Amino acid sequence: MRLTLEERINDLIKRTDTSGESMVELQKATEELLLEAQESGERLLELRILSLKANQLYLTGKHGEAQLLYEELVETTRKENVTTFLPRLYLALGRLHSTEQRDVEALEYIRRSRIAAEENGDDEMIAEGNLLLGITLAKS
């Protein structure tokens, strides 16, 4: 039985976060799924894949490219009123700024993530934000 597009995206997200696979191979799979999502018209899946792509850019040290894509995604999700993605996107920007030692900006994005997570009732994102907040405050 062939997995659905959503199941394959979820699998790729897990593999990106936890596997020792080549990032080049993961990025290639991401691009293939992105094209498939675009062709399917499944906008939410397309946005998830773009978020994964930004995460992969971050993980490979391409922080400038990742930041641009995250910021585009924030703008798009706000414009399209897809607020469920905002907490994760803001937190990703907070992580990126924290990594780059830009703690003031990191703290602002962590704050935005918490507000958006509270609006969505997303306890998991609140917990992740609290963890990043602690790490960022401890190192600054």
PDB file of C-alpha atoms in Angstrom:
ATOM      1  CA  MET A   1       0.000   0.000   0.000  1.00  0.00           C
ATOM      2  CA  ARG A   2       1.378   3.378  -1.013  1.00  0.00           C
ATOM      3  CA  LEU A   3       1.615   6.021   1.712  1.00  0.00           C
ATOM      4  CA  THR A   4      -0.324   9.256   1.323  1.00  0.00           C
ATOM      5  CA  LEU A   5       1.487  12.497   0.640  1.00  0.00           C
ATOM      6  CA  GLU A   6       0.897  13.598   4.224  1.00  0.00           C
ATOM      7  CA  GLU A   7       2.318  10.335   5.612  1.00  0.00           C
ATOM      8  CA  ARG A   8       5.406  10.672   3.428  1.00  0.00           C
ATOM      9  CA  ILE A   9       5.890  14.268   4.614  1.00  0.00           C
ATOM     10  CA  ASN A  10       5.601  13.169   8.247  1.00  0.00           C
ATOM     11  CA  ASP A  11       8.135  10.418   7.602  1.00  0.00           C
ATOM     12  CA  LEU A  12      10.547  12.850   5.958  1.00  0.00           C
ATOM     13  CA  ILE A  13      10.209  15.275   8.874  1.00  0.00           C
ATOM     14  CA  LYS A  14      11.099  12.459  11.307  1.00  0.00           C
ATOM     15  CA  ARG A  15      14.003  11.338   9.148  1.00  0.00           C
ATOM     16  CA  THR A  16      15.351  14.895   8.966  1.00  0.00           C
ATOM     17  CA  ASP A  17      15.148  15.297  12.743  1.00  0.00           C
ATOM     18  CA  THR A  18      16.455  11.901  13.820  1.00  0.00           C
ATOM     19  CA  SER A  19      18.224   9.925  11.131  1.00  0.00           C
ATOM     20  CA  GLY A  20      21.820   9.886  10.120  1.00  0.00           C
ATOM     21  CA  GLU A  21      20.862  10.055   6.458  1.00  0.00           C
ATOM     22  CA  SER A  22      22.667  12.315   4.057  1.00  0.00           C
ATOM     23  CA  MET A  23      21.169  15.794   4.117  1.00  0.00           C
ATOM     24  CA  VAL A  24      21.629  15.927   0.341  1.00  0.00           C
ATOM     25  CA  GLU A  25      19.338  12.907  -0.030  1.00  0.00           C
ATOM     26  CA  LEU A  26      16.822  14.353   2.425  1.00  0.00           C
ATOM     27  CA  GLN A  27      16.811  17.667   0.568  1.00  0.00           C
ATOM     28  CA  LYS A  28      16.273  15.860  -2.734  1.00  0.00           C
ATOM     29  CA  ALA A  29      13.304  13.988  -1.244  1.00  0.00           C
ATOM     30  CA  THR A  30      11.981  17.311   0.092  1.00  0.00           C
ATOM     31  CA  GLU A  31      12.088  18.912  -3.344  1.00  0.00           C
ATOM     32  CA  GLU A  32      10.266  15.927  -4.857  1.00  0.00           C
ATOM     33  CA  LEU A  33       7.528  16.097  -2.219  1.00  0.00           C
ATOM     34  CA  LEU A  34       7.283  19.868  -2.652  1.00  0.00           C
ATOM     35  CA  LEU A  35       6.575  19.458  -6.365  1.00  0.00           C
ATOM     36  CA  GLU A  36       4.017  16.766  -5.622  1.00  0.00           C
ATOM     37  CA  ALA A  37       2.270  18.968  -3.042  1.00  0.00           C
ATOM     38  CA  GLN A  38       2.227  21.926  -5.424  1.00  0.00           C
ATOM     39  CA  GLU A  39       0.692  19.765  -8.148  1.00  0.00           C
ATOM     40  CA  SER A  40      -1.892  18.348  -5.745  1.00  0.00           C
ATOM     41  CA  GLY A  41      -3.083  21.787  -4.670  1.00  0.00           C
ATOM     42  CA  GLU A  42      -2.739  20.802  -0.997  1.00  0.00           C
ATOM     43  CA  ARG A  43      -1.613  24.212   0.279  1.00  0.00           C
ATOM     44  CA  LEU A  44      -1.185  23.170   3.914  1.00  0.00           C
ATOM     45  CA  LEU A  45       1.059  20.282   2.911  1.00  0.00           C
ATOM     46  CA  GLU A  46       3.039  22.597   0.662  1.00  0.00           C
ATOM     47  CA  LEU A  47       3.588  24.983   3.585  1.00  0.00           C
ATOM     48  CA  ARG A  48       4.721  22.099   5.820  1.00  0.00           C
ATOM     49  CA  ILE A  49       7.250  21.010   3.223  1.00  0.00           C
ATOM     50  CA  LEU A  50       8.542  24.564   2.815  1.00  0.00           C
ATOM     51  CA  SER A  51       8.966  24.738   6.587  1.00  0.00           C
ATOM     52  CA  LEU A  52      10.890  21.447   6.453  1.00  0.00           C
ATOM     53  CA  LYS A  53      13.042  22.863   3.674  1.00  0.00           C
ATOM     54  CA  ALA A  54      13.856  25.903   5.837  1.00  0.00           C
ATOM     55  CA  ASN A  55      14.739  23.581   8.721  1.00  0.00           C
ATOM     56  CA  GLN A  56      17.077  21.610   6.468  1.00  0.00           C
ATOM     57  CA  LEU A  57      18.765  24.846   5.387  1.00  0.00           C
ATOM     58  CA  TYR A  58      19.233  25.737   9.055  1.00  0.00           C
ATOM     59  CA  LEU A  59      20.670  22.298   9.844  1.00  0.00           C
ATOM     60  CA  THR A  60      23.184  22.579   7.006  1.00  0.00           C
ATOM     61  CA  GLY A  61      24.392  25.957   8.284  1.00  0.00           C
ATOM     62  CA  LYS A  62      22.706  28.036   5.597  1.00  0.00           C
ATOM     63  CA  HIS A  63      21.205  30.341   8.199  1.00  0.00           C
ATOM     64  CA  GLY A  64      20.670  33.336   5.910  1.00  0.00           C
ATOM     65  CA  GLU A  65      18.694  31.266   3.404  1.00  0.00           C
ATOM     66  CA  ALA A  66      16.761  29.588   6.210  1.00  0.00           C
ATOM     67  CA  GLN A  67      15.876  32.933   7.758  1.00  0.00           C
ATOM     68  CA  LEU A  68      14.583  34.294   4.455  1.00  0.00           C
ATOM     69  CA  LEU A  69      12.423  31.230   3.878  1.00  0.00           C
ATOM     70  CA  TYR A  70      11.096  31.258   7.454  1.00  0.00           C
ATOM     71  CA  GLU A  71      10.234  34.959   7.127  1.00  0.00           C
ATOM     72  CA  GLU A  72       8.478  34.338   3.798  1.00  0.00           C
ATOM     73  CA  LEU A  73       6.510  31.535   5.421  1.00  0.00           C
ATOM     74  CA  VAL A  74       5.482  33.780   8.323  1.00  0.00           C
ATOM     75  CA  GLU A  75       4.264  36.402   5.872  1.00  0.00           C
ATOM     76  CA  THR A  76       2.432  33.823   3.768  1.00  0.00           C
ATOM     77  CA  THR A  77       0.770  32.073   6.691  1.00  0.00           C
ATOM     78  CA  ARG A  78      -0.355  35.382   8.177  1.00  0.00           C
ATOM     79  CA  LYS A  79      -1.698  36.536   4.811  1.00  0.00           C
ATOM     80  CA  GLU A  80      -3.481  33.211   4.230  1.00  0.00           C
ATOM     81  CA  ASN A  81      -4.644  33.084   7.865  1.00  0.00           C
ATOM     82  CA  VAL A  82      -3.003  29.720   8.559  1.00  0.00           C
ATOM     83  CA  THR A  83      -2.177  30.559  12.149  1.00  0.00           C
ATOM     84  CA  THR A  84      -1.476  26.986  13.234  1.00  0.00           C
ATOM     85  CA  PHE A  85       2.003  27.235  11.652  1.00  0.00           C
ATOM     86  CA  LEU A  86       2.964  30.521  13.286  1.00  0.00           C
ATOM     87  CA  PRO A  87       4.158  29.197  16.674  1.00  0.00           C
ATOM     88  CA  ARG A  88       6.555  26.743  15.022  1.00  0.00           C
ATOM     89  CA  LEU A  89       7.811  29.299  12.502  1.00  0.00           C
ATOM     90  CA  TYR A  90       8.407  31.943  15.167  1.00  0.00           C
ATOM     91  CA  LEU A  91      10.192  29.391  17.336  1.00  0.00           C
ATOM     92  CA  ALA A  92      12.365  28.347  14.397  1.00  0.00           C
ATOM     93  CA  LEU A  93      13.331  31.992  13.884  1.00  0.00           C
ATOM     94  CA  GLY A  94      14.060  32.264  17.604  1.00  0.00           C
ATOM     95  CA  ARG A  95      16.308  29.195  17.433  1.00  0.00           C
ATOM     96  CA  LEU A  96      18.097  30.580  14.406  1.00  0.00           C
ATOM     97  CA  HIS A  97      18.726  33.951  16.072  1.00  0.00           C
ATOM     98  CA  SER A  98      19.835  32.223  19.280  1.00  0.00           C
ATOM     99  CA  THR A  99      22.307  30.119  17.291  1.00  0.00           C
ATOM    100  CA  GLU A 100      23.629  33.290  15.667  1.00  0.00           C
ATOM    101  CA  GLN A 101      24.112  34.882  19.130  1.00  0.00           C
ATOM    102  CA  ARG A 102      21.415  37.483  18.430  1.00  0.00           C
ATOM    103  CA  ASP A 103      19.680  36.899  21.717  1.00  0.00           C
ATOM    104  CA  VAL A 104      17.466  40.009  21.766  1.00  0.00           C
ATOM    105  CA  GLU A 105      15.921  38.983  18.437  1.00  0.00           C
ATOM    106  CA  ALA A 106      15.734  35.365  19.603  1.00  0.00           C
ATOM    107  CA  LEU A 107      13.818  36.352  22.714  1.00  0.00           C
ATOM    108  CA  GLU A 108      11.378  38.421  20.651  1.00  0.00           C
ATOM    109  CA  TYR A 109      10.598  35.470  18.356  1.00  0.00           C
ATOM    110  CA  ILE A 110      10.266  33.129  21.341  1.00  0.00           C
ATOM    111  CA  ARG A 111       7.763  35.599  22.832  1.00  0.00           C
ATOM    112  CA  ARG A 112       5.834  35.715  19.535  1.00  0.00           C
ATOM    113  CA  SER A 113       5.832  31.923  19.394  1.00  0.00           C
ATOM    114  CA  ARG A 114       4.390  31.691  22.889  1.00  0.00           C
ATOM    115  CA  ILE A 115       1.627  34.201  22.122  1.00  0.00           C
ATOM    116  CA  ALA A 116       0.690  32.383  18.902  1.00  0.00           C
ATOM    117  CA  ALA A 117       0.852  28.988  20.656  1.00  0.00           C
ATOM    118  CA  GLU A 118      -1.414  30.218  23.443  1.00  0.00           C
ATOM    119  CA  GLU A 119      -3.899  31.529  20.862  1.00  0.00           C
ATOM    120  CA  ASN A 120      -3.897  28.099  19.198  1.00  0.00           C
ATOM    121  CA  GLY A 121      -3.901  26.135  22.467  1.00  0.00           C
ATOM    122  CA  ASP A 122      -0.657  24.446  21.386  1.00  0.00           C
ATOM    123  CA  ASP A 123       0.881  23.220  24.660  1.00  0.00           C
ATOM    124  CA  GLU A 124       3.685  21.379  22.845  1.00  0.00           C
ATOM    125  CA  MET A 125       4.922  24.608  21.240  1.00  0.00           C
ATOM    126  CA  ILE A 126       4.663  26.434  24.565  1.00  0.00           C
ATOM    127  CA  ALA A 127       6.858  23.754  26.159  1.00  0.00           C
ATOM    128  CA  GLU A 128       9.389  23.882  23.310  1.00  0.00           C
ATOM    129  CA  GLY A 129       9.438  27.672  23.565  1.00  0.00           C
ATOM    130  CA  ASN A 130      10.081  27.488  27.303  1.00  0.00           C
ATOM    131  CA  LEU A 131      13.022  25.166  26.662  1.00  0.00           C
ATOM    132  CA  LEU A 132      14.523  27.487  24.045  1.00  0.00           C
ATOM    133  CA  LEU A 133      13.895  30.464  26.318  1.00  0.00           C
ATOM    134  CA  GLY A 134      15.869  28.780  29.103  1.00  0.00           C
ATOM    135  CA  ILE A 135      18.734  27.902  26.792  1.00  0.00           C
ATOM    136  CA  THR A 136      18.859  31.396  25.302  1.00  0.00           C
ATOM    137  CA  LEU A 137      18.766  33.118  28.711  1.00  0.00           C
ATOM    138  CA  ALA A 138      21.407  30.764  30.132  1.00  0.00           C
ATOM    139  CA  LYS A 139      23.910  31.533  27.398  1.00  0.00           C
ATOM    140  CA  SER A 140      23.300  35.294  27.174  1.00  0.00           C
TER     141      SER A 140
END
